[in-house]
Structure formats: C-alpha cells, structure tokens
CSV table of N, CA and C in Angstrom, one decimal:
chain,number,residue,atom,x,y,z
A,80,MET,N,233.9,147.8,245.5
A,80,MET,CA,235.6,147.1,245.8
A,80,MET,C,234.9,145.5,245.5
A,81,SER,N,235.9,144.9,244.9
A,81,SER,CA,235.5,143.7,244.9
A,81,SER,C,236.0,142.1,245.9
A,82,SER,N,235.4,141.6,245.7
A,82,SER,CA,235.1,140.4,247.3
A,82,SER,C,237.4,140.3,247.7
A,83,LYS,N,237.6,139.8,246.3
A,83,LYS,CA,239.0,139.3,245.7
A,83,LYS,C,239.5,140.7,246.8
A,84,ALA,N,239.5,142.0,246.2
A,84,ALA,CA,239.8,143.1,246.4
A,84,ALA,C,240.5,143.0,248.1
A,85,PHE,N,238.7,142.9,248.9
A,85,PHE,CA,238.7,143.6,249.9
A,85,PHE,C,239.5,141.9,251.0
A,86,ILE,N,239.3,140.8,250.4
A,86,ILE,CA,240.5,139.9,251.1
A,86,ILE,C,242.3,140.4,251.0
A,87,ALA,N,242.2,140.8,249.7
A,87,ALA,CA,243.6,141.4,249.5
A,87,ALA,C,243.4,142.2,250.7
A,88,PHE,N,243.0,143.6,250.8
A,88,PHE,CA,242.9,144.5,251.3
A,88,PHE,C,242.9,144.7,253.7
A,89,ALA,N,242.3,142.8,253.3
A,89,ALA,CA,242.6,142.6,254.7
A,89,ALA,C,243.8,141.7,254.4
A,90,GLY,N,244.6,141.3,253.8
A,90,GLY,CA,246.0,140.4,254.0
A,90,GLY,C,246.6,141.7,254.3
A,91,PHE,N,246.8,142.7,253.5
A,91,PHE,CA,247.7,144.0,253.7
A,91,PHE,C,247.7,144.5,255.3
A,92,VAL,N,246.4,144.7,255.8
A,92,VAL,CA,246.1,145.3,256.9
A,92,VAL,C,246.8,143.9,258.4
A,93,LEU,N,246.4,143.1,257.4
A,93,LEU,CA,246.9,141.7,258.3
A,93,LEU,C,248.7,142.0,258.8
A,94,LEU,N,249.4,141.9,257.5
A,94,LEU,CA,250.7,142.1,257.5
A,94,LEU,C,251.2,143.2,258.3
A,95,MET,N,250.4,144.6,258.2
A,95,MET,CA,250.7,146.0,259.0
A,95,MET,C,250.6,145.4,260.8
A,96,ALA,N,249.2,144.7,260.8
A,96,ALA,CA,249.4,144.4,262.1
A,96,ALA,C,250.1,143.6,262.5
A,97,ALA,N,250.6,143.0,261.9
A,97,ALA,CA,251.5,141.8,262.6
A,97,ALA,C,252.9,142.3,262.5
A,98,THR,N,253.1,143.3,261.9
A,98,THR,CA,254.8,144.0,262.5
A,98,THR,C,254.8,144.7,264.0
A,99,TRP,N,253.6,144.9,264.7
A,99,TRP,CA,253.9,144.5,265.6
A,99,TRP,C,253.0,143.6,266.9
A,100,CYS,N,252.7,142.6,266.6
A,100,CYS,CA,252.8,141.2,267.4
A,100,CYS,C,253.9,140.5,267.7
A,101,PRO,N,253.9,139.8,269.0
A,101,PRO,CA,254.7,139.0,269.4
A,101,PRO,C,256.0,138.2,268.7
A,102,LEU,N,256.9,138.5,268.1
A,102,LEU,CA,257.8,137.3,267.2
A,102,LEU,C,258.6,136.3,267.7
A,103,LEU,N,259.5,136.9,268.9
A,103,LEU,CA,260.5,136.2,270.2
A,103,LEU,C,260.4,136.5,271.5
A,104,ARG,N,260.3,135.4,271.9
A,104,ARG,CA,260.6,136.0,272.9
A,104,ARG,C,262.3,135.5,273.9
A,105,PRO,N,263.0,136.1,273.9
A,105,PRO,CA,264.4,135.2,274.5
A,105,PRO,C,264.3,135.8,276.2
A,106,PHE,N,264.3,133.9,276.7
A,106,PHE,CA,264.9,133.9,277.9
A,106,PHE,C,263.3,134.1,278.7
A,107,GLY,N,262.3,133.6,278.3
A,107,GLY,CA,261.0,134.7,279.2
A,107,GLY,C,260.9,135.6,279.7
A,108,VAL,N,261.6,136.4,279.0
A,108,VAL,CA,262.0,138.1,279.8
A,108,VAL,C,260.8,138.8,279.3
A,109,VAL,N,261.4,138.9,277.9
A,109,VAL,CA,260.5,140.3,277.3
A,109,VAL,C,260.0,139.8,275.8
A,110,SER,N,258.5,140.2,275.4
A,110,SER,CA,258.6,139.8,273.3
A,110,SER,C,259.4,141.1,272.7
A,111,TRP,N,259.7,140.4,271.4
A,111,TRP,CA,260.2,141.5,270.3
A,111,TRP,C,259.6,141.2,269.4
A,112,ASP,N,258.6,142.3,268.7
A,112,ASP,CA,258.3,142.7,267.6
A,112,ASP,C,258.9,142.9,266.2
A,113,LEU,N,258.6,142.8,265.5
A,113,LEU,CA,259.7,143.1,264.2
A,113,LEU,C,260.2,143.8,264.5
A,114,TYR,N,259.7,145.2,264.7
A,114,TYR,CA,260.7,146.3,265.0
A,114,TYR,C,261.8,146.2,266.0
A,115,ASP,N,261.2,145.5,267.1
A,115,ASP,CA,262.8,145.3,268.1
A,115,ASP,C,263.6,144.4,267.3
A,116,LEU,N,263.2,143.4,266.7
A,116,LEU,CA,264.0,142.7,265.8
A,116,LEU,C,264.8,143.8,265.2
A,117,ASN,N,264.9,144.2,264.2
A,117,ASN,CA,265.2,144.6,262.9
A,117,ASN,C,264.6,146.3,262.5
A,118,LYS,N,264.7,147.0,263.2
A,118,LYS,CA,263.5,148.7,263.0
A,118,LYS,C,263.4,148.7,261.3
A,119,PRO,N,265.0,148.8,260.6
A,119,PRO,CA,264.7,149.5,258.9
A,119,PRO,C,263.8,148.5,258.3
A,120,TYR,N,264.6,147.0,258.3
A,120,TYR,CA,263.6,145.9,258.0
A,120,TYR,C,262.0,145.7,257.9
A,121,SER,N,261.6,146.6,259.7
A,121,SER,CA,260.4,146.5,259.7
A,121,SER,C,259.2,147.9,258.9
A,122,MET,N,260.6,148.4,259.0
A,122,MET,CA,259.8,150.0,258.5
A,122,MET,C,259.5,149.4,256.9
A,123,VAL,N,260.2,148.8,256.1
A,123,VAL,CA,260.2,148.7,254.7
A,123,VAL,C,258.5,147.4,254.6
A,124,VAL,N,258.6,146.4,255.4
A,124,VAL,CA,257.6,146.1,255.0
A,124,VAL,C,256.6,146.4,255.8
A,125,LEU,N,256.7,147.2,256.3
A,125,LEU,CA,255.7,148.2,257.3
A,125,LEU,C,254.8,149.2,255.8
A,126,LEU,N,255.7,149.7,254.6
A,126,LEU,CA,255.9,150.2,254.0
A,126,LEU,C,255.0,149.7,252.4
A,127,VAL,N,256.1,148.2,252.0
A,127,VAL,CA,255.3,147.4,251.6
A,127,VAL,C,253.5,147.2,252.0
A,128,ALA,N,253.3,146.9,252.7
A,128,ALA,CA,251.7,146.8,253.3
A,128,ALA,C,251.1,148.2,252.8
A,129,ILE,N,251.2,149.5,253.2
A,129,ILE,CA,250.8,150.5,252.7
A,129,ILE,C,250.5,150.7,251.5
A,130,VAL,N,251.7,150.3,250.4
A,130,VAL,CA,251.9,150.2,248.7
A,130,VAL,C,250.5,149.8,248.7
A,131,GLY,N,250.4,148.8,249.3
A,131,GLY,CA,250.1,147.1,248.5
A,131,GLY,C,248.1,147.7,248.7
A,132,ILE,N,248.2,148.3,250.6
A,132,ILE,CA,246.4,148.6,250.5
A,132,ILE,C,246.3,150.1,249.9
A,133,ALA,N,247.1,150.9,249.5
A,133,ALA,CA,247.3,151.8,248.3
A,133,ALA,C,247.2,151.4,246.9
A,134,GLY,N,247.5,150.6,246.9
A,134,GLY,CA,247.2,150.0,245.4
A,134,GLY,C,245.5,149.1,244.8
A,135,ILE,N,245.0,148.8,246.4
A,135,ILE,CA,243.9,148.3,246.5
A,135,ILE,C,243.2,149.4,246.5
A,136,VAL,N,242.8,150.0,247.2
A,136,VAL,CA,242.2,151.2,247.5
A,136,VAL,C,242.2,152.3,246.1
A,137,LEU,N,243.2,152.8,245.4
A,137,LEU,CA,243.0,153.2,243.7
A,137,LEU,C,243.0,152.3,242.4
A,138,LYS,N,243.1,150.7,243.0
A,138,LYS,CA,242.0,149.5,241.6
A,138,LYS,C,243.3,149.8,240.5
A,139,GLN,N,244.8,149.9,241.4
A,139,GLN,CA,246.3,149.7,240.9
A,139,GLN,C,246.2,148.3,240.8
A,140,TYR,N,246.1,147.2,240.6
A,140,TYR,CA,246.0,146.0,241.0
A,140,TYR,C,247.5,145.4,240.3
A,141,LYS,N,248.0,146.1,239.6
A,141,LYS,CA,249.4,145.7,239.6
A,141,LYS,C,250.4,145.8,240.4
A,142,VAL,N,250.1,147.2,241.2
A,142,VAL,CA,251.5,147.4,242.1
A,142,VAL,C,251.1,146.4,243.5
A,143,SER,N,249.5,146.5,243.5
A,143,SER,CA,249.0,145.8,244.8
A,143,SER,C,249.8,144.6,245.1
A,144,ARG,N,249.7,143.8,243.2
A,144,ARG,CA,250.6,142.1,243.0
A,144,ARG,C,251.9,142.6,243.5
A,145,ILE,N,252.5,143.7,242.8
A,145,ILE,CA,254.0,143.2,243.3
A,145,ILE,C,253.8,143.9,244.5
A,146,ALA,N,253.7,144.7,245.5
A,146,ALA,CA,253.5,144.4,246.7
A,146,ALA,C,253.6,143.5,247.6
A,147,ALA,N,252.3,142.5,247.2
A,147,ALA,CA,252.0,141.0,247.9
A,147,ALA,C,253.1,140.2,247.5
A,148,TRP,N,253.6,140.4,246.7
A,148,TRP,CA,254.7,139.3,246.5
A,148,TRP,C,255.8,139.8,247.1
A,149,ALA,N,256.2,141.1,246.9
A,149,ALA,CA,257.0,141.9,248.0
A,149,ALA,C,257.2,141.2,249.3
A,150,GLY,N,255.9,141.6,250.1
A,150,GLY,CA,255.4,141.3,251.4
A,150,GLY,C,255.6,139.8,251.5
A,151,LEU,N,255.4,139.0,251.0
A,151,LEU,CA,255.6,137.4,251.1
A,151,LEU,C,257.3,137.4,250.9
A,152,VAL,N,257.9,137.7,249.9
A,152,VAL,CA,259.7,137.5,250.0
A,152,VAL,C,259.7,138.3,251.4
A,153,LEU,N,259.5,139.2,251.8
A,153,LEU,CA,260.3,140.1,253.0
A,153,LEU,C,260.2,139.0,254.2
A,154,VAL,N,258.6,138.5,254.3
A,154,VAL,CA,258.5,137.7,255.3
A,154,VAL,C,259.1,136.8,255.8
A,155,VAL,N,259.4,135.9,254.9
A,155,VAL,CA,260.2,134.6,254.2
A,155,VAL,C,261.9,134.9,255.1
A,156,LEU,N,261.8,136.1,254.4
A,156,LEU,CA,263.5,136.2,254.8
A,156,LEU,C,264.3,137.2,256.0
A,157,VAL,N,262.7,137.4,256.0
A,157,VAL,CA,263.4,137.8,257.5
A,157,VAL,C,262.9,136.5,259.1
A,158,TYR,N,262.2,135.5,258.5
A,158,TYR,CA,261.9,134.1,259.2
A,158,TYR,C,263.2,133.5,259.5
A,159,ILE,N,263.5,133.3,257.7
A,159,ILE,CA,265.2,132.7,257.9
A,159,ILE,C,266.0,133.1,258.8
A,160,ALA,N,266.1,134.3,258.6
A,160,ALA,CA,267.2,135.5,259.2
A,160,ALA,C,267.2,135.3,261.4
A,161,ALA,N,265.7,135.4,261.4
A,161,ALA,CA,265.5,135.1,262.7
A,161,ALA,C,266.2,133.7,262.9
A,162,GLN,N,265.9,132.7,261.9
A,162,GLN,CA,266.2,131.2,262.2
A,162,GLN,C,267.5,131.1,262.7
A,163,LEU,N,268.4,131.9,261.6
A,163,LEU,CA,269.6,131.8,261.4
A,163,LEU,C,270.7,132.6,262.7
A,164,LYS,N,269.8,133.5,262.8
A,164,LYS,CA,270.4,134.5,264.1
A,164,LYS,C,269.8,133.9,265.6
A,165,VAL,N,269.2,132.7,265.6
A,165,VAL,CA,268.7,131.9,266.7
A,165,VAL,C,269.6,131.4,267.7
A,166,HIS,N,269.8,130.2,266.3
A,166,HIS,CA,270.6,129.4,266.0
A,166,HIS,C,272.5,129.8,265.9
A,167,ASN,N,272.6,130.9,265.9
A,167,ASN,CA,273.6,131.4,265.4
A,167,ASN,C,273.8,132.2,266.9
A,168,THR,N,273.3,132.5,267.7
A,168,THR,CA,273.6,133.4,269.0
A,168,THR,C,274.3,133.2,269.7
A,169,PHE,N,274.9,131.6,269.7
A,169,PHE,CA,275.7,131.2,271.4
A,169,PHE,C,276.5,130.1,270.7
A,170,SER,N,276.7,130.5,269.1
A,170,SER,CA,278.0,129.3,268.7
A,170,SER,C,279.2,129.5,269.4
A,171,PHE,N,279.6,131.0,270.1
A,171,PHE,CA,280.6,131.4,270.4
A,171,PHE,C,281.3,130.2,272.3
A,172,ILE,N,280.5,130.1,272.7
A,172,ILE,CA,280.4,129.4,273.9
A,172,ILE,C,280.8,128.1,273.4
A,173,PRO,N,282.1,127.4,273.8
A,173,PRO,CA,282.9,126.4,273.7
A,173,PRO,C,281.8,125.2,274.2
A,174,PHE,N,281.7,125.5,274.7
A,174,PHE,CA,280.1,124.4,275.5
A,174,PHE,C,279.1,124.0,274.8
A,175,LYS,N,279.3,122.8,273.5
A,175,LYS,CA,277.9,122.5,273.3
A,175,LYS,C,276.7,122.4,274.1
A,176,GLY,N,276.7,121.8,274.7
A,176,GLY,CA,275.5,121.1,275.4
A,176,GLY,C,275.1,123.4,276.2
A,177,MET,N,275.4,123.5,276.9
A,177,MET,CA,275.0,125.1,277.4
A,177,MET,C,275.0,126.1,275.9
A,178,ALA,N,275.1,126.0,275.0
A,178,ALA,CA,274.8,126.7,273.9
A,178,ALA,C,273.6,126.2,273.6
A,179,GLY,N,273.8,124.7,273.5
A,179,GLY,CA,271.8,124.4,273.2
A,179,GLY,C,270.9,124.7,273.9
A,180,PHE,N,271.0,124.5,274.8
A,180,PHE,CA,270.6,124.9,276.3
A,180,PHE,C,269.7,126.4,276.3
A,181,LEU,N,270.9,127.5,275.9
A,181,LEU,CA,270.5,128.1,275.7
A,181,LEU,C,269.7,129.3,274.5
A,182,THR,N,270.0,128.5,273.4
A,182,THR,CA,269.0,128.3,271.9
A,182,THR,C,267.5,127.6,272.5
A,183,LYS,N,267.6,126.9,272.9
A,183,LYS,CA,266.1,126.9,273.6
A,183,LYS,C,265.4,127.8,274.1
A,184,LEU,N,265.7,128.7,275.2
A,184,LEU,CA,265.2,129.3,275.8
A,184,LEU,C,264.7,130.3,275.0
A,185,ILE,N,265.0,131.0,273.7
A,185,ILE,CA,264.5,131.7,272.8
A,185,ILE,C,263.5,130.9,271.9
A,186,LYS,N,262.2,131.5,272.1
A,186,LYS,CA,260.7,130.9,272.3
A,186,LYS,C,260.3,131.8,270.8
A,187,PHE,N,259.6,131.1,269.9
A,187,PHE,CA,259.3,131.6,268.7
A,187,PHE,C,257.6,131.6,268.8
A,188,LYS,N,257.0,133.0,268.5
A,188,LYS,CA,256.0,133.4,269.0
A,188,LYS,C,255.1,133.4,268.0
A,189,TRP,N,253.6,134.3,268.6
A,189,TRP,CA,252.3,133.4,267.5
A,189,TRP,C,252.6,134.5,266.1
A,190,GLY,N,253.3,135.7,266.9
A,190,GLY,CA,253.1,136.7,265.5
A,190,GLY,C,253.6,135.9,264.3
A,191,TRP,N,254.9,134.9,263.8
A,191,TRP,CA,254.8,134.1,263.2
A,191,TRP,C,253.8,134.0,262.1
A,192,TYR,N,252.9,133.4,262.4
A,192,TYR,CA,251.6,133.0,261.8
A,192,TYR,C,250.6,134.0,261.4
A,193,LEU,N,250.4,135.3,262.0
A,193,LEU,CA,249.9,136.4,261.7
A,193,LEU,C,250.7,137.3,260.1
A,194,LEU,N,251.9,137.1,260.4
A,194,LEU,CA,252.8,137.7,259.1
A,194,LEU,C,252.2,136.8,257.7
A,195,PHE,N,252.6,135.8,258.3
A,195,PHE,CA,252.7,135.0,257.0
A,195,PHE,C,251.3,134.9,256.4
A,196,ALA,N,250.2,134.8,257.2
A,196,ALA,CA,248.5,135.0,256.4
A,196,ALA,C,248.5,136.0,256.3
A,197,GLY,N,248.7,137.5,256.7
A,197,GLY,CA,248.9,138.6,255.9
A,197,GLY,C,249.6,138.2,254.1
A,198,ALA,N,251.0,138.3,254.7
A,198,ALA,CA,251.4,138.0,253.3
A,198,ALA,C,250.9,136.8,252.2
A,199,ILE,N,250.1,135.6,252.8
A,199,ILE,CA,250.2,134.7,251.8
A,199,ILE,C,248.2,135.7,251.7
A,200,LEU,N,247.7,135.3,252.1
A,200,LEU,CA,246.5,135.9,252.1
A,200,LEU,C,246.2,137.0,250.5
A,201,SER,N,247.5,138.1,251.1
A,201,SER,CA,247.4,139.7,249.8
A,201,SER,C,248.0,138.7,248.5
A,202,VAL,N,248.3,137.4,248.3
A,202,VAL,CA,249.4,137.1,247.5
A,202,VAL,C,248.1,136.4,246.6
A,203,LEU,N,247.5,135.7,246.8
A,203,LEU,CA,246.1,135.2,246.7
A,203,LEU,C,245.5,135.5,246.2
A,204,ALA,N,244.6,136.6,246.9
A,204,ALA,CA,243.3,137.6,246.7
A,204,ALA,C,243.6,138.9,245.9
A,205,VAL,N,244.5,139.4,245.7
A,205,VAL,CA,244.9,140.5,244.8
A,205,VAL,C,244.3,140.2,243.5
A,206,PRO,N,243.1,140.9,243.0
A,206,PRO,CA,242.6,140.6,241.7
A,206,PRO,C,243.4,141.1,240.3
A,207,LYS,N,243.3,139.9,239.4
A,207,LYS,CA,244.0,140.5,238.3
A,207,LYS,C,243.9,141.7,237.6
A,208,PRO,N,244.5,142.5,237.0
A,208,PRO,CA,244.3,143.6,236.3
A,208,PRO,C,243.2,143.1,235.0
A,209,ALA,N,241.9,143.8,234.8
A,209,ALA,CA,241.5,143.6,233.5
A,209,ALA,C,241.9,144.0,232.4
A,210,ILE,N,241.5,143.1,231.1
A,210,ILE,CA,242.0,143.0,230.3
A,210,ILE,C,240.9,143.7,229.4
A,211,PRO,N,240.9,145.1,228.8
A,211,PRO,CA,240.5,145.2,228.1
A,211,PRO,C,239.6,144.2,226.5
A,212,PHE,N,238.6,144.2,226.3
A,212,PHE,CA,238.1,143.4,225.4
A,212,PHE,C,237.9,143.9,223.9
A,213,GLU,N,239.6,143.6,223.3
A,213,GLU,CA,239.0,144.6,222.4
A,213,GLU,C,238.3,144.0,220.5
A,214,GLN,N,237.0,145.2,220.2
A,214,GLN,CA,236.2,144.5,219.5
A,214,GLN,C,236.3,144.9,218.5
A,215,GLY,N,236.1,143.8,217.2
A,215,GLY,CA,236.5,144.1,216.2
A,215,GLY,C,237.8,144.0,215.3
A,216,ILE,N,238.2,142.7,216.1
A,216,ILE,CA,239.7,142.8,215.8
A,216,ILE,C,239.9,141.9,214.3
A,217,LYS,N,240.8,142.6,213.5
A,217,LYS,CA,241.0,142.0,212.1
A,217,LYS,C,241.8,141.5,211.4
C-alpha cells in the first residue's frame, strides 16, 4: 500500500471513528454523537467510510475517490443541518431574548473537527488510478 493510500485509509478510519465522537452538547446535560442527531444519516456516513476503506484495500481507487467526495459532501450537509436546527429550535418562543439565551446553551463539540479532518484527509490523499502507458501508439 502506498503512502497516499495509507493516508486515505487513515482518513476513512477517522471519518468512521468520528461518528461516535461528541458533536453537540445541549444545555450541558448530555453529549450527542452523529447517531443521536440522525441515525439513518449516520449509517450512510458509516457505509461511505466502509466503502472507501474497501476501495483502498482492494486498490479500487475510483471507488475510493467517489466515497471520499461523498463523505465530504455528507459531512458538510450534516454540519449545515445542525447549524440550522440549533438556530431554529427555539424560534417558536415569542421572546427573542429567551430564544437566543436557550440557543446559546447548545454547544458544538470537538467531534466536528474529526469529521471534517477525516473527510478532507480522505479526499486529498486518495491516489489517482494508474493510467496504463500504451507503447507503440501509431
């Protein structure tokens, strides 16, 4: 396995491990990981990471490249969704000051850094597929 393939492998493993890291901490009571935020979505992220790992191990770099980009898109989408959810959760409260106070009690945690690092690392490090050199082109 080449060094770029190993780095991409590490990126996919990091993406997989980051799904269990704390992402949100509402009201300082409990930490939520990706499975607590949206279980079907987290299963898709986990499946994309597994497909990427399988592509690296089997030297199917096109599959790994597609999985890496899909993982990055999924992480960006879940981050945008979490931002929108946090800022719109208390919009039903007629008092803007109270809604803002409650919104500030929901904290983003360090798991986001790992999710983005794994996705970006896998995108940047997946080796390009080898192009066969054709001898005797006439």
